[in-house]
PDB file of C-alpha atoms in Angstrom:
ATOM      1  CA  MET A  50      16.281   0.438 -18.533  1.00 69.00           C
ATOM      2  CA  THR A  51      13.112  -0.653 -19.782  1.00 78.00           C
ATOM      3  CA  LEU A  52      10.755  -3.851 -18.196  1.00 85.00           C
ATOM      4  CA  GLU A  53       7.254  -4.767 -18.757  1.00 92.00           C
ATOM      5  CA  ARG A  54       4.775  -3.369 -17.185  1.00 95.00           C
ATOM      6  CA  ILE A  55       1.401  -5.064 -15.836  1.00 95.00           C
ATOM      7  CA  SER A  56      -2.339  -3.262 -16.945  1.00 96.00           C
ATOM      8  CA  LEU A  57      -4.412  -4.057 -13.170  1.00 95.00           C
ATOM      9  CA  PRO A  58      -7.230  -6.152 -14.376  1.00 92.00           C
ATOM     10  CA  ASP A  59     -10.542  -3.535 -14.625  1.00 91.00           C
ATOM     11  CA  SER A  60      -8.596   0.124 -14.234  1.00 94.00           C
ATOM     12  CA  ASN A  61      -6.618   2.102 -16.210  1.00 94.00           C
ATOM     13  CA  LEU A  62      -3.317   1.809 -14.282  1.00 97.00           C
ATOM     14  CA  SER A  63      -0.205  -0.317 -14.567  1.00 97.00           C
ATOM     15  CA  LEU A  64       2.744  -0.972 -12.639  1.00 98.00           C
ATOM     16  CA  SER A  65       6.261  -1.917 -13.055  1.00 97.00           C
ATOM     17  CA  ARG A  66       6.542  -5.860 -12.835  1.00 95.00           C
ATOM     18  CA  LEU A  67       9.285  -5.529 -10.332  1.00 96.00           C
ATOM     19  CA  VAL A  68       7.693  -3.722  -7.444  1.00 97.00           C
ATOM     20  CA  TYR A  69       9.840  -1.353  -4.783  1.00 98.00           C
ATOM     21  CA  GLY A  70       8.560  -2.344  -1.097  1.00 97.00           C
ATOM     22  CA  ALA A  71      10.117   0.825   0.935  1.00 97.00           C
ATOM     23  CA  TRP A  72       9.660  -1.580   4.202  1.00 96.00           C
ATOM     24  CA  ARG A  73      13.160  -0.819   5.428  1.00 96.00           C
ATOM     25  CA  LEU A  74      13.598   2.414   4.111  1.00 96.00           C
ATOM     26  CA  ALA A  75      13.246   3.386   8.021  1.00 96.00           C
ATOM     27  CA  ASP A  76      16.405   0.835   8.983  1.00 96.00           C
ATOM     28  CA  ASP A  77      18.993   2.651   7.188  1.00 92.00           C
ATOM     29  CA  ALA A  78      22.006   3.836   9.239  1.00 94.00           C
ATOM     30  CA  ASP A  79      21.664   6.910   6.119  1.00 96.00           C
ATOM     31  CA  THR A  80      17.935   7.675   6.168  1.00 97.00           C
ATOM     32  CA  SER A  81      18.171  11.368   4.525  1.00 97.00           C
ATOM     33  CA  THR A  82      16.953  12.662   1.659  1.00 98.00           C
ATOM     34  CA  ALA A  83      19.765  11.674  -0.705  1.00 98.00           C
ATOM     35  CA  GLN A  84      20.287   8.279   0.013  1.00 98.00           C
ATOM     36  CA  VAL A  85      16.144   7.710  -0.433  1.00 98.00           C
ATOM     37  CA  ARG A  86      16.716   9.308  -3.649  1.00 98.00           C
ATOM     38  CA  ARG A  87      19.596   7.049  -5.082  1.00 98.00           C
ATOM     39  CA  LYS A  88      17.617   4.299  -3.894  1.00 98.00           C
ATOM     40  CA  ILE A  89      14.314   5.565  -6.293  1.00 98.00           C
ATOM     41  CA  ASP A  90      17.135   6.545  -9.435  1.00 98.00           C
ATOM     42  CA  ALA A  91      18.521   3.368  -8.886  1.00 97.00           C
ATOM     43  CA  ALA A  92      14.639   1.567  -9.058  1.00 97.00           C
ATOM     44  CA  LEU A  93      13.961   3.708 -12.183  1.00 97.00           C
ATOM     45  CA  ASP A  94      17.098   2.877 -13.740  1.00 97.00           C
ATOM     46  CA  GLU A  95      16.588  -0.337 -13.553  1.00 96.00           C
ATOM     47  CA  GLY A  96      12.713   0.401 -15.222  1.00 97.00           C
ATOM     48  CA  ILE A  97      11.161   0.201 -11.585  1.00 98.00           C
ATOM     49  CA  SER A  98       9.075   2.738 -11.544  1.00 98.00           C
ATOM     50  CA  SER A  99       6.385   1.538  -8.669  1.00 98.00           C
ATOM     51  CA  PHE A 100       6.386   2.185  -5.182  1.00 98.00           C
ATOM     52  CA  ASP A 101       4.522   0.092  -2.423  1.00 98.00           C
ATOM     53  CA  HIS A 102       4.380   1.799   1.224  1.00 98.00           C
ATOM     54  CA  ALA A 103       1.707   1.221   3.611  1.00 98.00           C
ATOM     55  CA  ASP A 104       1.092   3.542   6.591  1.00 98.00           C
ATOM     56  CA  ILE A 105       3.267   1.679   9.393  1.00 98.00           C
ATOM     57  CA  TYR A 106       6.159   0.838   7.351  1.00 98.00           C
ATOM     58  CA  GLY A 107       9.004   1.695   9.662  1.00 96.00           C
ATOM     59  CA  ASP A 108       6.405   2.697  12.704  1.00 96.00           C
ATOM     60  CA  TYR A 109       5.074   5.012  10.933  1.00 97.00           C
ATOM     61  CA  GLN A 110       8.255   6.602   9.167  1.00 97.00           C
ATOM     62  CA  CYS A 111       8.666   5.535   5.344  1.00 98.00           C
ATOM     63  CA  GLU A 112       6.392   7.627   4.413  1.00 98.00           C
ATOM     64  CA  ALA A 113       7.789  10.910   5.747  1.00 98.00           C
ATOM     65  CA  LEU A 114      10.882  10.024   4.338  1.00 98.00           C
ATOM     66  CA  PHE A 115      10.497   8.847   0.919  1.00 98.00           C
ATOM     67  CA  GLY A 116       8.316  11.639   0.626  1.00 98.00           C
ATOM     68  CA  GLN A 117      10.325  14.411   1.638  1.00 98.00           C
ATOM     69  CA  ALA A 118      12.403  12.961  -1.456  1.00 98.00           C
ATOM     70  CA  LEU A 119       9.792  14.077  -3.375  1.00 98.00           C
ATOM     71  CA  ALA A 120       9.212  17.973  -1.270  1.00 98.00           C
ATOM     72  CA  ALA A 121      12.896  18.070  -2.989  1.00 98.00           C
ATOM     73  CA  ASP A 122      12.007  16.997  -6.542  1.00 98.00           C
ATOM     74  CA  PRO A 123       7.495  17.589  -7.037  1.00 97.00           C
ATOM     75  CA  ALA A 124       8.477  16.671 -10.618  1.00 97.00           C
ATOM     76  CA  LEU A 125       9.561  12.756  -9.550  1.00 98.00           C
ATOM     77  CA  ARG A 126       6.202  11.876  -8.957  1.00 98.00           C
ATOM     78  CA  GLN A 127       4.850  12.445 -12.240  1.00 97.00           C
ATOM     79  CA  ARG A 128       7.704   9.691 -13.671  1.00 97.00           C
ATOM     80  CA  ILE A 129       6.104   7.126 -10.195  1.00 98.00           C
ATOM     81  CA  GLU A 130       3.022   5.330  -8.754  1.00 98.00           C
ATOM     82  CA  LEU A 131       1.975   5.321  -5.141  1.00 98.00           C
ATOM     83  CA  ILE A 132       0.829   2.364  -3.749  1.00 98.00           C
ATOM     84  CA  SER A 133       0.225   2.470   0.224  1.00 98.00           C
ATOM     85  CA  LYS A 134      -1.897  -0.022   2.331  1.00 98.00           C
ATOM     86  CA  CYS A 135      -4.472   0.413   5.708  1.00 98.00           C
ATOM     87  CA  ASP A 136      -6.014  -0.615   7.741  1.00 98.00           C
ATOM     88  CA  ILE A 137      -3.084  -2.871  10.956  1.00 98.00           C
ATOM     89  CA  ALA A 138      -2.954  -0.103  14.011  1.00 97.00           C
ATOM     90  CA  LEU A 139       0.507  -0.783  16.197  1.00 97.00           C
ATOM     91  CA  VAL A 140       1.688  -0.421  19.373  1.00 96.00           C
ATOM     92  CA  SER A 141       3.975   2.379  19.012  1.00 96.00           C
ATOM     93  CA  GLU A 142       4.655   5.550  21.162  1.00 93.00           C
ATOM     94  CA  ARG A 143       3.377   7.441  18.699  1.00 93.00           C
ATOM     95  CA  PHE A 144      -0.376   6.317  19.478  1.00 94.00           C
ATOM     96  CA  PRO A 145       0.402   5.931  23.408  1.00 93.00           C
ATOM     97  CA  GLU A 146      -3.147   5.266  23.901  1.00 94.00           C
ATOM     98  CA  ARG A 147      -2.786   1.900  21.346  1.00 94.00           C
ATOM     99  CA  ARG A 148      -2.472  -1.090  24.214  1.00 95.00           C
ATOM    100  CA  VAL A 149      -2.595  -4.205  21.574  1.00 97.00           C
ATOM    101  CA  LYS A 150      -1.929  -4.460  18.118  1.00 97.00           C
ATOM    102  CA  TYR A 151      -5.307  -4.133  16.099  1.00 97.00           C
ATOM    103  CA  TYR A 152      -7.228  -4.033  12.343  1.00 98.00           C
ATOM    104  CA  ASP A 153      -9.905  -0.992  11.336  1.00 98.00           C
ATOM    105  CA  THR A 154     -11.477  -1.324   8.244  1.00 98.00           C
ATOM    106  CA  SER A 155     -13.740   1.248  10.183  1.00 98.00           C
ATOM    107  CA  ALA A 156     -14.753   4.352   7.474  1.00 98.00           C
ATOM    108  CA  ALA A 157     -13.319   7.129   9.448  1.00 98.00           C
ATOM    109  CA  TYR A 158      -9.905   5.157  10.076  1.00 98.00           C
ATOM    110  CA  ILE A 159      -9.447   4.468   6.067  1.00 98.00           C
ATOM    111  CA  ARG A 160     -10.401   8.299   5.948  1.00 98.00           C
ATOM    112  CA  THR A 161      -8.038   9.461   7.935  1.00 98.00           C
ATOM    113  CA  SER A 162      -4.925   7.214   7.142  1.00 98.00           C
ATOM    114  CA  VAL A 163      -5.215   7.762   3.726  1.00 98.00           C
ATOM    115  CA  GLU A 164      -5.002  12.011   4.215  1.00 98.00           C
ATOM    116  CA  THR A 165      -2.123  10.995   6.588  1.00 98.00           C
ATOM    117  CA  SER A 166      -0.318   9.113   4.021  1.00 98.00           C
ATOM    118  CA  LEU A 167      -1.049  11.895   1.925  1.00 98.00           C
ATOM    119  CA  ARG A 168       0.599  14.929   3.623  1.00 98.00           C
ATOM    120  CA  LEU A 169       3.378  12.216   4.431  1.00 98.00           C
ATOM    121  CA  LEU A 170       4.062  11.363   0.667  1.00 98.00           C
ATOM    122  CA  HIS A 171       3.596  15.222  -0.804  1.00 98.00           C
ATOM    123  CA  THR A 172       1.358  13.906  -3.333  1.00 98.00           C
ATOM    124  CA  ASP A 173      -2.573  14.402  -4.486  1.00 98.00           C
ATOM    125  CA  HIS A 174      -3.643  10.884  -4.674  1.00 98.00           C
ATOM    126  CA  LEU A 175      -2.628   7.364  -4.399  1.00 98.00           C
ATOM    127  CA  ASP A 176      -2.157   5.376  -7.594  1.00 98.00           C
ATOM    128  CA  LEU A 177      -2.945   2.527  -5.342  1.00 98.00           C
ATOM    129  CA  LEU A 178      -4.732   1.673  -2.249  1.00 98.00           C
ATOM    130  CA  LEU A 179      -4.540  -2.036  -0.625  1.00 98.00           C
ATOM    131  CA  LEU A 180      -6.418  -3.175   3.047  1.00 98.00           C
ATOM    132  CA  HIS A 181      -3.485  -4.774   4.528  1.00 98.00           C
ATOM    133  CA  ARG A 182      -5.212  -7.904   5.930  1.00 96.00           C
ATOM    134  CA  PRO A 183      -8.407  -9.122   6.867  1.00 97.00           C
ATOM    135  CA  ASP A 184     -10.563  -7.353   9.779  1.00 97.00           C
ATOM    136  CA  PRO A 185     -12.433  -9.913  11.622  1.00 95.00           C
ATOM    137  CA  LEU A 186     -14.570  -7.160  12.309  1.00 96.00           C
ATOM    138  CA  MET A 187     -14.943  -5.649   9.626  1.00 98.00           C
ATOM    139  CA  ASP A 188     -18.081  -4.022   8.092  1.00 98.00           C
ATOM    140  CA  ALA A 189     -18.242  -5.013   4.679  1.00 98.00           C
ATOM    141  CA  ALA A 190     -20.617  -2.115   3.604  1.00 98.00           C
ATOM    142  CA  GLU A 191     -19.195   0.131   5.953  1.00 98.00           C
ATOM    143  CA  THR A 192     -15.839  -0.432   4.393  1.00 98.00           C
ATOM    144  CA  GLY A 193     -16.457  -1.029   0.553  1.00 98.00           C
ATOM    145  CA  ALA A 194     -18.346   2.251   1.558  1.00 98.00           C
ATOM    146  CA  ALA A 195     -15.072   4.153   2.478  1.00 98.00           C
ATOM    147  CA  LEU A 196     -12.933   2.928  -0.440  1.00 98.00           C
ATOM    148  CA  ASP A 197     -15.390   3.552  -3.224  1.00 98.00           C
ATOM    149  CA  ALA A 198     -15.767   7.085  -1.838  1.00 98.00           C
ATOM    150  CA  LEU A 199     -11.639   7.715  -2.150  1.00 98.00           C
ATOM    151  CA  ILE A 200     -11.788   6.843  -5.238  1.00 98.00           C
ATOM    152  CA  ASP A 201     -14.814   9.077  -5.930  1.00 98.00           C
ATOM    153  CA  ALA A 202     -12.859  12.666  -4.366  1.00 98.00           C
ATOM    154  CA  GLY A 203      -9.417  11.181  -6.855  1.00 98.00           C
ATOM    155  CA  LEU A 204      -7.651  10.500  -4.060  1.00 98.00           C
ATOM    156  CA  VAL A 205      -6.986   7.106  -5.130  1.00 98.00           C
ATOM    157  CA  ARG A 206      -6.492   5.706  -8.567  1.00 98.00           C
ATOM    158  CA  ALA A 207      -7.127   2.477  -7.580  1.00 98.00           C
ATOM    159  CA  VAL A 208      -8.091  -0.254  -4.931  1.00 98.00           C
ATOM    160  CA  GLY A 209      -7.067  -4.032  -3.202  1.00 98.00           C
ATOM    161  CA  VAL A 210      -6.402  -5.402  -0.731  1.00 98.00           C
ATOM    162  CA  SER A 211      -3.785  -7.823   0.555  1.00 96.00           C
ATOM    163  CA  ASN A 212      -3.468 -11.129   2.781  1.00 93.00           C
ATOM    164  CA  PHE A 213      -7.725 -11.542   1.752  1.00 94.00           C
ATOM    165  CA  THR A 214      -8.691 -15.050   0.996  1.00 91.00           C
ATOM    166  CA  PRO A 215     -11.114 -15.528  -2.130  1.00 89.00           C
ATOM    167  CA  ALA A 216     -13.720 -14.721   0.303  1.00 92.00           C
ATOM    168  CA  GLN A 217     -12.875 -12.318   2.004  1.00 95.00           C
ATOM    169  CA  TRP A 218     -12.937 -10.551  -1.702  1.00 95.00           C
ATOM    170  CA  ARG A 219     -15.677 -11.612  -2.432  1.00 95.00           C
ATOM    171  CA  LEU A 220     -17.292 -10.310   0.338  1.00 97.00           C
ATOM    172  CA  LEU A 221     -15.910  -6.925  -0.018  1.00 98.00           C
ATOM    173  CA  GLN A 222     -15.880  -6.476  -3.358  1.00 98.00           C
ATOM    174  CA  SER A 223     -19.954  -7.901  -2.694  1.00 98.00           C
ATOM    175  CA  ALA A 224     -20.306  -4.195  -1.006  1.00 98.00           C
ATOM    176  CA  MET A 225     -18.406  -2.329  -3.615  1.00 98.00           C
ATOM    177  CA  LYS A 226     -19.418  -0.526  -7.185  1.00 98.00           C
ATOM    178  CA  HIS A 227     -15.932  -0.226  -8.031  1.00 98.00           C
ATOM    179  CA  PRO A 228     -13.939  -3.169  -8.916  1.00 98.00           C
ATOM    180  CA  LEU A 229     -11.109  -4.104  -6.313  1.00 98.00           C
ATOM    181  CA  VAL A 230      -8.215  -4.894  -9.207  1.00 97.00           C
ATOM    182  CA  ALA A 231      -5.349  -6.666  -6.706  1.00 96.00           C
ATOM    183  CA  ASN A 232      -4.897  -9.240  -3.735  1.00 95.00           C
ATOM    184  CA  GLN A 233      -0.754  -8.716  -2.269  1.00 94.00           C
ATOM    185  CA  ILE A 234      -0.148 -11.775  -1.603  1.00 90.00           C
ATOM    186  CA  GLU A 235       2.737 -13.447   0.372  1.00 87.00           C
ATOM    187  CA  LEU A 236       4.292 -15.605  -1.725  1.00 86.00           C
ATOM    188  CA  SER A 237       8.479 -17.161  -1.197  1.00 87.00           C
ATOM    189  CA  VAL A 238      10.170 -19.666  -1.087  1.00 91.00           C
ATOM    190  CA  LEU A 239       9.438 -20.166   1.995  1.00 91.00           C
ATOM    191  CA  GLU A 240       5.468 -19.239   2.457  1.00 89.00           C
ATOM    192  CA  ARG A 241       3.819 -21.704  -0.875  1.00 90.00           C
ATOM    193  CA  SER A 242       0.837 -22.089   0.561  1.00 87.00           C
ATOM    194  CA  ALA A 243      -1.031 -19.608  -1.493  1.00 86.00           C
ATOM    195  CA  PHE A 244      -0.301 -22.823  -4.560  1.00 86.00           C
ATOM    196  CA  THR A 245      -2.915 -24.878  -2.573  1.00 86.00           C
ATOM    197  CA  ASP A 246      -5.308 -23.121  -0.662  1.00 82.00           C
ATOM    198  CA  GLY A 247      -6.908 -21.822  -3.606  1.00 78.00           C
ATOM    199  CA  THR A 248      -6.053 -18.257  -3.879  1.00 81.00           C
ATOM    200  CA  LEU A 249      -4.406 -18.826  -6.806  1.00 81.00           C
ATOM    201  CA  ASP A 250      -6.973 -20.397  -8.197  1.00 78.00           C
ATOM    202  CA  ASN A 251      -9.357 -17.761  -7.272  1.00 70.00           C
ATOM    203  CA  LEU A 252      -7.517 -15.214  -8.438  1.00 61.00           C
TER     204      LEU A 252
END
């Protein structure tokens, strides 16, 4: 099936109009590589080639589950676009030193998160990296430089944000040489604030 593709502005990146969200991948009773591959193939059969991840999904398990399917068939990587997000640090048994959830947009955290995502997904680059949530303590200069460096190193093709206000977008963009190409926001019949708070008006 052919599905319309969306070209992201100021980039050479396009995504399928519908994107498969991997948030619940670890919730399935069957998380075998074969079952994950069946889900990927079902999406591809419908023309959905873009897959949305985050480091925290499934208590830090979903990228690894998806990556096992890519490791089993490396040629599959050429047929899909990989999106991932970072900057939320969850309280988890995987990180026993953490006592509270917090946001971290430091250069070290972003770089470590991306390198971990690449390793778990068995790929040498992400097509799109998003900052998952605004960090109230973000140092725009440090964060912007870190995102630029990831693009320059070829570890990500493009960068964007998620759930940022227009003002937060402008602040981060002012500290970067590469463009932010996306702001993934929550928008549904139950969450409609973007229609009236200026978010859509400023995209």
